[in-house]
Amino acid sequence: MLANSIYKQDIHKLNIHILKTSLIFGLFHYADADFTTQAATEGPTDWSEENVTVLSYPELISMEATLLLIETSDEVVEKNVTIGNPASIELRCNFSTSRSPQFVYVFWKKGNDRINRTSSVRVFENIVQAYIRLIVTDKVHMDSYSCIFEGIKDRKGIFHFKVPEIYTKEKPLVNYERDSVVLNCNSEKFVPLQWVWYASNGSEKVPIDLTMKNKYEILPSKYNETKLKIKHLQTTDSGPYWCRAIFLLGESEGKQNLRVLTYLVPLKPFLAVTAEVIILVTGIFLYEMYTKRRQLPSESGNDFEQGEQLKSEDHNGVQKNKQRTRYRKSEVSVN
Amino acid sequence: MACPVEPPDGGWGWIVVLSAFFQSALVFGVLRSFGVFFLEFVSAFKEPAMRVSWITSIGIAVQQFGSPVGSALSTQFGPRPVVMTGGILAALGLMLASFATSLTHLYLSIGLISGSGWALTFTPTLACLSRYFSKRRSLATGLALTGIGLSSFVFAPFFQWLITYYAWRGALLLVAALSLHLVACGALLRPLRLAEDPSVGGPAAQLVSLLHHGPFLCYTAALTLINAGYFIPYVHLVAHAQDLGWDPLHAAFLLSLVAVADLTGRVFSGWLGDVSPGPVVQLLAMWSFLAGMALALLPVAQQSLVLMALAIVYGFTAGALTPVAFSVLPELVGVGKIYIGLGLVQLVESIGGLLGAPLSGYLRDLTGSYTASFVVAGGFLLTGSVVLCTLPGFFFCFFLPSASEQYSVTKSLEARVSPNRAEYEEGSPEVQDP
């Protein structure tokens, strides 16, 4: 740890030296003020105008996010960072390069605007890490931040700050009339300030009227989820529903589709299949009666014969006669 | 059809095979795929999983304990009206279930009503099938029972699709419509009057005679033991594989492999049962023995390939023993008593099935792994096969051709049952073979 920080101080001095020299060569444009601010501090810095806001959010969550950039690779490296509550976040870009650290130039951007602050740098074995600590307390701060390493080709890494996503059941909910249904929204590890539910009115979102107690009810739940119970469903209740989670840093929505069916919907196929079964059964019986009628006239004569044979030859040579009758029977009963 | 005939061994018999195929599918395929509704019921009624699983347990219990009732009614009225009524009951139960507002509702409608419907269909159909065949009985039974395996593949995704589009209420209504086809299948069961029938008496008389029939009781005991071990892998194999570090997808795939092996085993054994010269009982003992060995060796397998191979062997042998199990019975008790006989067997062996799974679960909880469960299950199968060896007529066939062996066995049985039946000499159709 100690070695690291000593190293850091060296790099700071190096940075200042480099910047001074580059200034001479007119490569960069920096305000003089930056040098003094940077060299003096080690810990979290903030933009001077934000000092007031920092005081009003004493409990900032400390976060960090890291990206790896390779000098020889062309791809733009991006990362989504989910921030649910005001936070103090350190963004780090690890730059893998063969260049000597003193020749690595890096700066940060917020959106498309350059941040007027020198980037701090740490050096590890063959990685140059540029880091910056930002305070995120407002919607304004939820942007895309990029670190850019300059060289023959600029290498860029982008952090996208996002509000937490809302998770709902992906499958559309199907229910029947007079049933009740519960719509669920979950914000996982983050707790919003407020949840609001919207239904669809053809083309626009309409907030749900929660004063209709016999129709809508918000069920008690944990802070990171919301449950809307819709009672006495009707087909008109079908459609999309949105749950909106309001965070300090922005809003996030989840959508669910509800389908309310009447009993007629499955009843139609049911009746169709029932009719089919009745037709099958009738067909089977008709076929049987038809084949029986065909067989009956020819069978009656043979029946008589067989009956006589059985009666006349009771115990003598029973086997032989039985065999003969069997053969005859098997001829007759073709089916 | 007034004049008694002997089993046609073909012709309309194949239509009966088709009917039995669809019936196995519609009864057991539906029961096995009911797990798809499980989660829906849990969330719709806000009840814990254990209470929801009672629905299928009650249904299976009613189906198995009600088998003798179905058998008795079939002996009295013939299989056709009984099976058709059963089909209507099964569909009615499912239809009522679609309107359910509580779990008790489902216990009564699916468990009790549909369960009774299923009880009136499956056993009479298989018994009827046995009456239609003698030479090709095993093959016919094997083919019919493949309905169970195939339907499990088809119904589970189909029910899931129904639930997605119609929710569980609509899906139940449509499964009820599907079950109505049991009625159509029942209509195909043309009554067959065999020469034996007039002499075996009504259902009560048959029941009494069977309960005094030594070999029958011995056979029932053997089947109960086999049943106790039979279902264990289907219940525990996936969990055991996951214990060994398999990921859930591969473990489920293993079960599918076992199901395919089971199907193949059924058909192969059906064919083998008919062409093999010895008594079918020997085959049953052989398959049970092999299945027991495979099962007992399962815990020893640590490598994936060995486990897979043993599981496939188990699937094949377990599937193989089912058609021969059904084929032995008519030869043992005669086709006249087949309805009652099959009903009784189903009733008693279901006790084995009901006890087997919880016992293995208990052993698992006790020892922490499935080794004991599998070994005990294998033990049940091995014991069952040994008990089968004690049946009369088991060892005969090494020395005598089957025809006369069957003849002498049935003769001795009939001599005990009814002395003046000797002139019919029914139970030995092989006698007439050229």
PDB file of C-alpha atoms in Angstrom, chain B residues 15-255:
ATOM      1  CA  ILE B  15     -57.740 -52.383 -33.137  1.00  0.00           C
ATOM      2  CA  VAL B  16     -57.905 -53.212 -29.450  1.00  0.00           C
ATOM      3  CA  VAL B  17     -54.142 -52.678 -29.274  1.00  0.00           C
ATOM      4  CA  LEU B  18     -54.660 -49.252 -30.803  1.00  0.00           C
ATOM      5  CA  SER B  19     -57.402 -48.487 -28.321  1.00  0.00           C
ATOM      6  CA  ALA B  20     -55.222 -49.638 -25.431  1.00  0.00           C
ATOM      7  CA  PHE B  21     -52.354 -47.522 -26.760  1.00  0.00           C
ATOM      8  CA  PHE B  22     -54.444 -44.360 -26.677  1.00  0.00           C
ATOM      9  CA  GLN B  23     -55.926 -45.254 -23.342  1.00  0.00           C
ATOM     10  CA  SER B  24     -52.520 -45.756 -21.708  1.00  0.00           C
ATOM     11  CA  ALA B  25     -51.542 -42.411 -23.162  1.00  0.00           C
ATOM     12  CA  LEU B  26     -54.661 -40.643 -21.986  1.00  0.00           C
ATOM     13  CA  VAL B  27     -54.599 -42.090 -18.480  1.00  0.00           C
ATOM     14  CA  PHE B  28     -50.937 -42.274 -17.522  1.00  0.00           C
ATOM     15  CA  GLY B  29     -49.625 -39.697 -19.929  1.00  0.00           C
ATOM     16  CA  VAL B  30     -52.041 -37.159 -18.452  1.00  0.00           C
ATOM     17  CA  LEU B  31     -51.173 -38.191 -14.902  1.00  0.00           C
ATOM     18  CA  ARG B  32     -47.445 -37.964 -15.528  1.00  0.00           C
ATOM     19  CA  SER B  33     -47.698 -34.583 -17.256  1.00  0.00           C
ATOM     20  CA  PHE B  34     -49.812 -33.063 -14.514  1.00  0.00           C
ATOM     21  CA  GLY B  35     -46.667 -31.639 -13.001  1.00  0.00           C
ATOM     22  CA  VAL B  36     -46.989 -28.829 -15.522  1.00  0.00           C
ATOM     23  CA  PHE B  37     -50.080 -27.598 -13.708  1.00  0.00           C
ATOM     24  CA  PHE B  38     -48.291 -27.781 -10.400  1.00  0.00           C
ATOM     25  CA  LEU B  39     -46.806 -24.299 -10.372  1.00  0.00           C
ATOM     26  CA  GLU B  40     -50.028 -22.804 -11.666  1.00  0.00           C
ATOM     27  CA  PHE B  41     -51.997 -24.294  -8.819  1.00  0.00           C
ATOM     28  CA  VAL B  42     -49.433 -23.167  -6.265  1.00  0.00           C
ATOM     29  CA  SER B  43     -49.662 -19.554  -7.384  1.00  0.00           C
ATOM     30  CA  ALA B  44     -53.399 -19.545  -8.083  1.00  0.00           C
ATOM     31  CA  PHE B  45     -54.442 -20.956  -4.724  1.00  0.00           C
ATOM     32  CA  LYS B  46     -51.495 -19.709  -2.655  1.00  0.00           C
ATOM     33  CA  GLU B  47     -51.021 -23.170  -1.182  1.00  0.00           C
ATOM     34  CA  PRO B  48     -47.743 -24.899  -0.333  1.00  0.00           C
ATOM     35  CA  ALA B  49     -46.304 -27.441  -2.728  1.00  0.00           C
ATOM     36  CA  MET B  50     -47.045 -30.435  -0.559  1.00  0.00           C
ATOM     37  CA  ARG B  51     -50.762 -29.770  -0.470  1.00  0.00           C
ATOM     38  CA  VAL B  52     -50.885 -29.295  -4.226  1.00  0.00           C
ATOM     39  CA  SER B  53     -49.075 -32.572  -4.876  1.00  0.00           C
ATOM     40  CA  TRP B  54     -51.882 -34.371  -3.048  1.00  0.00           C
ATOM     41  CA  ILE B  55     -54.029 -33.837  -6.142  1.00  0.00           C
ATOM     42  CA  THR B  56     -52.096 -36.320  -8.256  1.00  0.00           C
ATOM     43  CA  SER B  57     -51.465 -38.604  -5.295  1.00  0.00           C
ATOM     44  CA  ILE B  58     -55.196 -38.931  -4.679  1.00  0.00           C
ATOM     45  CA  GLY B  59     -55.800 -39.450  -8.392  1.00  0.00           C
ATOM     46  CA  ILE B  60     -53.232 -42.244  -8.634  1.00  0.00           C
ATOM     47  CA  ALA B  61     -54.427 -43.851  -5.413  1.00  0.00           C
ATOM     48  CA  VAL B  62     -58.061 -43.852  -6.535  1.00  0.00           C
ATOM     49  CA  GLN B  63     -57.036 -45.238  -9.926  1.00  0.00           C
ATOM     50  CA  GLN B  64     -55.113 -48.094  -8.403  1.00  0.00           C
ATOM     51  CA  PHE B  65     -57.403 -48.972  -5.529  1.00  0.00           C
ATOM     52  CA  GLY B  66     -60.387 -48.677  -7.807  1.00  0.00           C
ATOM     53  CA  SER B  67     -58.987 -51.163 -10.317  1.00  0.00           C
ATOM     54  CA  PRO B  68     -60.744 -54.170  -8.779  1.00  0.00           C
ATOM     55  CA  VAL B  69     -64.043 -52.304  -9.048  1.00  0.00           C
ATOM     56  CA  GLY B  70     -63.409 -51.710 -12.733  1.00  0.00           C
ATOM     57  CA  SER B  71     -62.488 -55.352 -13.086  1.00  0.00           C
ATOM     58  CA  ALA B  72     -65.570 -56.629 -11.322  1.00  0.00           C
ATOM     59  CA  LEU B  73     -67.862 -54.435 -13.391  1.00  0.00           C
ATOM     60  CA  SER B  74     -66.144 -55.555 -16.584  1.00  0.00           C
ATOM     61  CA  THR B  75     -66.608 -59.181 -15.716  1.00  0.00           C
ATOM     62  CA  GLN B  76     -70.272 -58.541 -15.165  1.00  0.00           C
ATOM     63  CA  PHE B  77     -71.059 -56.162 -18.011  1.00  0.00           C
ATOM     64  CA  GLY B  78     -68.145 -56.516 -20.405  1.00  0.00           C
ATOM     65  CA  PRO B  79     -65.374 -53.973 -20.807  1.00  0.00           C
ATOM     66  CA  ARG B  80     -67.082 -51.667 -23.257  1.00  0.00           C
ATOM     67  CA  PRO B  81     -69.750 -49.970 -21.098  1.00  0.00           C
ATOM     68  CA  VAL B  82     -67.352 -49.792 -18.156  1.00  0.00           C
ATOM     69  CA  VAL B  83     -64.561 -48.106 -20.091  1.00  0.00           C
ATOM     70  CA  MET B  84     -66.925 -45.673 -21.759  1.00  0.00           C
ATOM     71  CA  THR B  85     -68.371 -44.682 -18.409  1.00  0.00           C
ATOM     72  CA  GLY B  86     -64.851 -44.329 -17.091  1.00  0.00           C
ATOM     73  CA  GLY B  87     -63.982 -41.998 -19.934  1.00  0.00           C
ATOM     74  CA  ILE B  88     -66.991 -39.810 -19.228  1.00  0.00           C
ATOM     75  CA  LEU B  89     -66.121 -39.690 -15.530  1.00  0.00           C
ATOM     76  CA  ALA B  90     -62.505 -38.781 -16.190  1.00  0.00           C
ATOM     77  CA  ALA B  91     -63.503 -35.962 -18.527  1.00  0.00           C
ATOM     78  CA  LEU B  92     -66.205 -34.782 -16.132  1.00  0.00           C
ATOM     79  CA  GLY B  93     -63.745 -34.564 -13.264  1.00  0.00           C
ATOM     80  CA  LEU B  94     -61.330 -32.451 -15.280  1.00  0.00           C
ATOM     81  CA  MET B  95     -64.133 -30.244 -16.531  1.00  0.00           C
ATOM     82  CA  LEU B  96     -65.364 -29.568 -13.013  1.00  0.00           C
ATOM     83  CA  ALA B  97     -61.772 -28.860 -11.987  1.00  0.00           C
ATOM     84  CA  SER B  98     -61.601 -25.977 -14.441  1.00  0.00           C
ATOM     85  CA  PHE B  99     -64.166 -24.119 -12.333  1.00  0.00           C
ATOM     86  CA  ALA B 100     -62.338 -24.769  -9.067  1.00  0.00           C
ATOM     87  CA  THR B 101     -62.094 -22.037  -6.493  1.00  0.00           C
ATOM     88  CA  SER B 102     -60.160 -23.927  -3.871  1.00  0.00           C
ATOM     89  CA  LEU B 103     -57.761 -26.814  -3.514  1.00  0.00           C
ATOM     90  CA  THR B 104     -60.395 -29.077  -1.960  1.00  0.00           C
ATOM     91  CA  HIS B 105     -62.390 -28.595  -5.121  1.00  0.00           C
ATOM     92  CA  LEU B 106     -59.467 -30.041  -7.059  1.00  0.00           C
ATOM     93  CA  TYR B 107     -58.992 -32.938  -4.656  1.00  0.00           C
ATOM     94  CA  LEU B 108     -62.573 -33.984  -5.257  1.00  0.00           C
ATOM     95  CA  SER B 109     -62.850 -33.320  -8.964  1.00  0.00           C
ATOM     96  CA  ILE B 110     -59.472 -34.481 -10.257  1.00  0.00           C
ATOM     97  CA  GLY B 111     -58.558 -36.820  -7.453  1.00  0.00           C
ATOM     98  CA  LEU B 112     -61.850 -38.543  -6.824  1.00  0.00           C
ATOM     99  CA  ILE B 113     -63.959 -38.227  -9.958  1.00  0.00           C
ATOM    100  CA  SER B 114     -61.256 -38.388 -12.602  1.00  0.00           C
ATOM    101  CA  GLY B 115     -59.417 -40.969 -10.551  1.00  0.00           C
ATOM    102  CA  SER B 116     -62.472 -43.217 -10.550  1.00  0.00           C
ATOM    103  CA  GLY B 117     -62.846 -42.657 -14.254  1.00  0.00           C
ATOM    104  CA  TRP B 118     -59.264 -43.758 -14.817  1.00  0.00           C
ATOM    105  CA  ALA B 119     -59.772 -46.769 -12.571  1.00  0.00           C
ATOM    106  CA  LEU B 120     -62.619 -47.891 -14.808  1.00  0.00           C
ATOM    107  CA  THR B 121     -60.591 -47.613 -17.974  1.00  0.00           C
ATOM    108  CA  PHE B 122     -57.034 -48.831 -17.735  1.00  0.00           C
ATOM    109  CA  THR B 123     -57.327 -52.229 -16.097  1.00  0.00           C
ATOM    110  CA  PRO B 124     -60.356 -53.462 -18.055  1.00  0.00           C
ATOM    111  CA  THR B 125     -58.667 -52.438 -21.292  1.00  0.00           C
ATOM    112  CA  LEU B 126     -55.477 -54.344 -20.619  1.00  0.00           C
ATOM    113  CA  ALA B 127     -57.448 -57.351 -19.494  1.00  0.00           C
ATOM    114  CA  CYS B 128     -59.543 -57.196 -22.641  1.00  0.00           C
ATOM    115  CA  LEU B 129     -56.361 -57.036 -24.664  1.00  0.00           C
ATOM    116  CA  SER B 130     -55.096 -60.186 -22.991  1.00  0.00           C
ATOM    117  CA  ARG B 131     -58.252 -61.954 -24.000  1.00  0.00           C
ATOM    118  CA  TYR B 132     -57.832 -61.000 -27.624  1.00  0.00           C
ATOM    119  CA  PHE B 133     -54.348 -62.416 -27.907  1.00  0.00           C
ATOM    120  CA  SER B 134     -52.620 -65.567 -26.896  1.00  0.00           C
ATOM    121  CA  LYS B 135     -49.726 -66.247 -29.230  1.00  0.00           C
ATOM    122  CA  ARG B 136     -48.846 -62.598 -29.631  1.00  0.00           C
ATOM    123  CA  ARG B 137     -50.010 -61.454 -26.240  1.00  0.00           C
ATOM    124  CA  SER B 138     -46.661 -60.066 -25.095  1.00  0.00           C
ATOM    125  CA  LEU B 139     -46.082 -58.127 -28.279  1.00  0.00           C
ATOM    126  CA  ALA B 140     -49.588 -56.689 -28.206  1.00  0.00           C
ATOM    127  CA  THR B 141     -49.224 -55.657 -24.583  1.00  0.00           C
ATOM    128  CA  GLY B 142     -45.790 -54.203 -25.213  1.00  0.00           C
ATOM    129  CA  LEU B 143     -47.035 -52.144 -28.134  1.00  0.00           C
ATOM    130  CA  ALA B 144     -50.034 -50.913 -26.188  1.00  0.00           C
ATOM    131  CA  LEU B 145     -47.920 -49.844 -23.229  1.00  0.00           C
ATOM    132  CA  THR B 146     -45.637 -47.745 -25.409  1.00  0.00           C
ATOM    133  CA  GLY B 147     -48.491 -45.281 -25.280  1.00  0.00           C
ATOM    134  CA  ILE B 148     -47.428 -44.284 -21.795  1.00  0.00           C
ATOM    135  CA  GLY B 149     -43.873 -43.483 -22.768  1.00  0.00           C
ATOM    136  CA  LEU B 150     -44.675 -41.590 -25.946  1.00  0.00           C
ATOM    137  CA  SER B 151     -47.458 -39.561 -24.412  1.00  0.00           C
ATOM    138  CA  SER B 152     -45.203 -38.286 -21.634  1.00  0.00           C
ATOM    139  CA  PHE B 153     -42.991 -36.738 -24.319  1.00  0.00           C
ATOM    140  CA  VAL B 154     -45.897 -35.115 -26.099  1.00  0.00           C
ATOM    141  CA  PHE B 155     -48.272 -34.084 -23.354  1.00  0.00           C
ATOM    142  CA  ALA B 156     -45.887 -32.158 -21.120  1.00  0.00           C
ATOM    143  CA  PRO B 157     -44.982 -29.495 -23.713  1.00  0.00           C
ATOM    144  CA  PHE B 158     -48.545 -29.571 -25.057  1.00  0.00           C
ATOM    145  CA  PHE B 159     -50.051 -28.868 -21.645  1.00  0.00           C
ATOM    146  CA  GLN B 160     -47.521 -26.088 -21.137  1.00  0.00           C
ATOM    147  CA  TRP B 161     -48.600 -24.529 -24.412  1.00  0.00           C
ATOM    148  CA  LEU B 162     -52.260 -24.813 -23.404  1.00  0.00           C
ATOM    149  CA  ILE B 163     -51.541 -23.064 -20.131  1.00  0.00           C
ATOM    150  CA  THR B 164     -49.752 -20.238 -21.935  1.00  0.00           C
ATOM    151  CA  TYR B 165     -52.746 -19.548 -24.168  1.00  0.00           C
ATOM    152  CA  TYR B 166     -55.711 -20.460 -22.040  1.00  0.00           C
ATOM    153  CA  ALA B 167     -54.397 -20.274 -18.448  1.00  0.00           C
ATOM    154  CA  TRP B 168     -54.893 -23.295 -16.240  1.00  0.00           C
ATOM    155  CA  ARG B 169     -58.680 -23.122 -16.280  1.00  0.00           C
ATOM    156  CA  GLY B 170     -58.935 -23.267 -20.040  1.00  0.00           C
ATOM    157  CA  ALA B 171     -56.161 -25.829 -20.221  1.00  0.00           C
ATOM    158  CA  LEU B 172     -58.007 -28.145 -17.816  1.00  0.00           C
ATOM    159  CA  LEU B 173     -61.145 -27.802 -19.893  1.00  0.00           C
ATOM    160  CA  LEU B 174     -59.251 -28.781 -23.024  1.00  0.00           C
ATOM    161  CA  VAL B 175     -57.530 -31.698 -21.308  1.00  0.00           C
ATOM    162  CA  ALA B 176     -61.038 -32.822 -20.340  1.00  0.00           C
ATOM    163  CA  ALA B 177     -61.964 -32.698 -24.008  1.00  0.00           C
ATOM    164  CA  LEU B 178     -58.860 -34.753 -24.766  1.00  0.00           C
ATOM    165  CA  SER B 179     -59.855 -37.307 -22.143  1.00  0.00           C
ATOM    166  CA  LEU B 180     -63.235 -37.703 -23.818  1.00  0.00           C
ATOM    167  CA  HIS B 181     -61.413 -39.745 -26.416  1.00  0.00           C
ATOM    168  CA  LEU B 182     -61.325 -42.476 -23.788  1.00  0.00           C
ATOM    169  CA  VAL B 183     -64.989 -42.955 -24.581  1.00  0.00           C
ATOM    170  CA  ALA B 184     -64.207 -43.460 -28.233  1.00  0.00           C
ATOM    171  CA  CYS B 185     -61.449 -45.902 -27.313  1.00  0.00           C
ATOM    172  CA  GLY B 186     -63.883 -47.749 -25.096  1.00  0.00           C
ATOM    173  CA  ALA B 187     -66.305 -48.085 -27.956  1.00  0.00           C
ATOM    174  CA  LEU B 188     -63.654 -50.049 -29.817  1.00  0.00           C
ATOM    175  CA  LEU B 189     -63.543 -52.768 -27.175  1.00  0.00           C
ATOM    176  CA  ARG B 190     -65.841 -55.284 -28.761  1.00  0.00           C
ATOM    177  CA  PRO B 191     -66.863 -57.861 -26.248  1.00  0.00           C
ATOM    178  CA  LEU B 192     -65.318 -61.238 -26.813  1.00  0.00           C
ATOM    179  CA  ARG B 193     -66.899 -64.303 -25.389  1.00  0.00           C
ATOM    180  CA  LEU B 194     -64.281 -66.920 -24.782  1.00  0.00           C
ATOM    181  CA  ALA B 195     -64.950 -70.561 -24.168  1.00  0.00           C
ATOM    182  CA  GLU B 196     -63.878 -70.310 -20.579  1.00  0.00           C
ATOM    183  CA  ASP B 197     -66.339 -67.621 -19.618  1.00  0.00           C
ATOM    184  CA  PRO B 198     -69.473 -69.505 -18.692  1.00  0.00           C
ATOM    185  CA  SER B 199     -67.670 -71.713 -16.241  1.00  0.00           C
ATOM    186  CA  VAL B 200     -65.772 -69.184 -14.176  1.00  0.00           C
ATOM    187  CA  GLY B 201     -68.809 -67.596 -12.625  1.00  0.00           C
ATOM    188  CA  GLY B 202     -69.522 -64.050 -11.533  1.00  0.00           C
ATOM    189  CA  PRO B 203     -67.055 -61.575 -10.091  1.00  0.00           C
ATOM    190  CA  ALA B 204     -67.490 -62.621  -6.489  1.00  0.00           C
ATOM    191  CA  ALA B 205     -66.890 -66.275  -7.226  1.00  0.00           C
ATOM    192  CA  GLN B 206     -63.816 -65.442  -9.255  1.00  0.00           C
ATOM    193  CA  LEU B 207     -62.436 -63.292  -6.497  1.00  0.00           C
ATOM    194  CA  VAL B 208     -62.791 -66.061  -3.959  1.00  0.00           C
ATOM    195  CA  SER B 209     -61.193 -68.635  -6.214  1.00  0.00           C
ATOM    196  CA  LEU B 210     -58.297 -66.360  -6.979  1.00  0.00           C
ATOM    197  CA  LEU B 211     -57.625 -65.627  -3.350  1.00  0.00           C
ATOM    198  CA  HIS B 212     -57.169 -69.335  -2.798  1.00  0.00           C
ATOM    199  CA  HIS B 213     -54.949 -69.708  -5.817  1.00  0.00           C
ATOM    200  CA  GLY B 214     -51.409 -70.263  -4.566  1.00  0.00           C
ATOM    201  CA  PRO B 215     -49.504 -69.339  -7.709  1.00  0.00           C
ATOM    202  CA  PHE B 216     -51.614 -66.234  -8.145  1.00  0.00           C
ATOM    203  CA  LEU B 217     -50.813 -65.029  -4.650  1.00  0.00           C
ATOM    204  CA  CYS B 218     -47.159 -65.843  -5.169  1.00  0.00           C
ATOM    205  CA  TYR B 219     -47.146 -63.892  -8.422  1.00  0.00           C
ATOM    206  CA  THR B 220     -48.882 -60.941  -6.803  1.00  0.00           C
ATOM    207  CA  ALA B 221     -46.304 -60.909  -4.030  1.00  0.00           C
ATOM    208  CA  ALA B 222     -43.492 -60.935  -6.587  1.00  0.00           C
ATOM    209  CA  LEU B 223     -45.046 -58.066  -8.526  1.00  0.00           C
ATOM    210  CA  THR B 224     -45.503 -56.039  -5.359  1.00  0.00           C
ATOM    211  CA  LEU B 225     -41.810 -56.397  -4.589  1.00  0.00           C
ATOM    212  CA  ILE B 226     -40.894 -55.449  -8.136  1.00  0.00           C
ATOM    213  CA  ASN B 227     -43.206 -52.454  -8.010  1.00  0.00           C
ATOM    214  CA  ALA B 228     -41.617 -51.253  -4.801  1.00  0.00           C
ATOM    215  CA  GLY B 229     -38.273 -50.865  -6.500  1.00  0.00           C
ATOM    216  CA  TYR B 230     -39.410 -50.043 -10.019  1.00  0.00           C
ATOM    217  CA  PHE B 231     -40.237 -46.363  -9.720  1.00  0.00           C
ATOM    218  CA  ILE B 232     -37.249 -45.311  -7.634  1.00  0.00           C
ATOM    219  CA  PRO B 233     -34.946 -44.318 -10.488  1.00  0.00           C
ATOM    220  CA  TYR B 234     -37.669 -42.298 -12.167  1.00  0.00           C
ATOM    221  CA  VAL B 235     -38.081 -40.351  -8.968  1.00  0.00           C
ATOM    222  CA  HIS B 236     -34.470 -40.053  -7.837  1.00  0.00           C
ATOM    223  CA  LEU B 237     -32.167 -40.434 -10.830  1.00  0.00           C
ATOM    224  CA  VAL B 238     -32.070 -36.772 -11.736  1.00  0.00           C
ATOM    225  CA  ALA B 239     -31.361 -35.734  -8.163  1.00  0.00           C
ATOM    226  CA  HIS B 240     -28.661 -38.392  -7.849  1.00  0.00           C
ATOM    227  CA  ALA B 241     -26.983 -37.195 -11.039  1.00  0.00           C
ATOM    228  CA  GLN B 242     -27.018 -33.640  -9.768  1.00  0.00           C
ATOM    229  CA  ASP B 243     -25.495 -34.831  -6.510  1.00  0.00           C
ATOM    230  CA  LEU B 244     -22.634 -36.219  -8.551  1.00  0.00           C
ATOM    231  CA  GLY B 245     -22.123 -32.834 -10.131  1.00  0.00           C
ATOM    232  CA  TRP B 246     -24.095 -33.131 -13.335  1.00  0.00           C
ATOM    233  CA  ASP B 247     -25.825 -29.933 -14.406  1.00  0.00           C
ATOM    234  CA  PRO B 248     -29.646 -29.990 -14.483  1.00  0.00           C
ATOM    235  CA  LEU B 249     -29.930 -30.006 -18.254  1.00  0.00           C
ATOM    236  CA  HIS B 250     -27.718 -33.078 -18.631  1.00  0.00           C
ATOM    237  CA  ALA B 251     -29.514 -34.802 -15.796  1.00  0.00           C
ATOM    238  CA  ALA B 252     -32.881 -34.229 -17.456  1.00  0.00           C
ATOM    239  CA  PHE B 253     -31.428 -35.501 -20.705  1.00  0.00           C
ATOM    240  CA  LEU B 254     -30.381 -38.658 -18.893  1.00  0.00           C
ATOM    241  CA  LEU B 255     -33.980 -39.224 -17.879  1.00  0.00           C
TER     242      LEU B 255
END
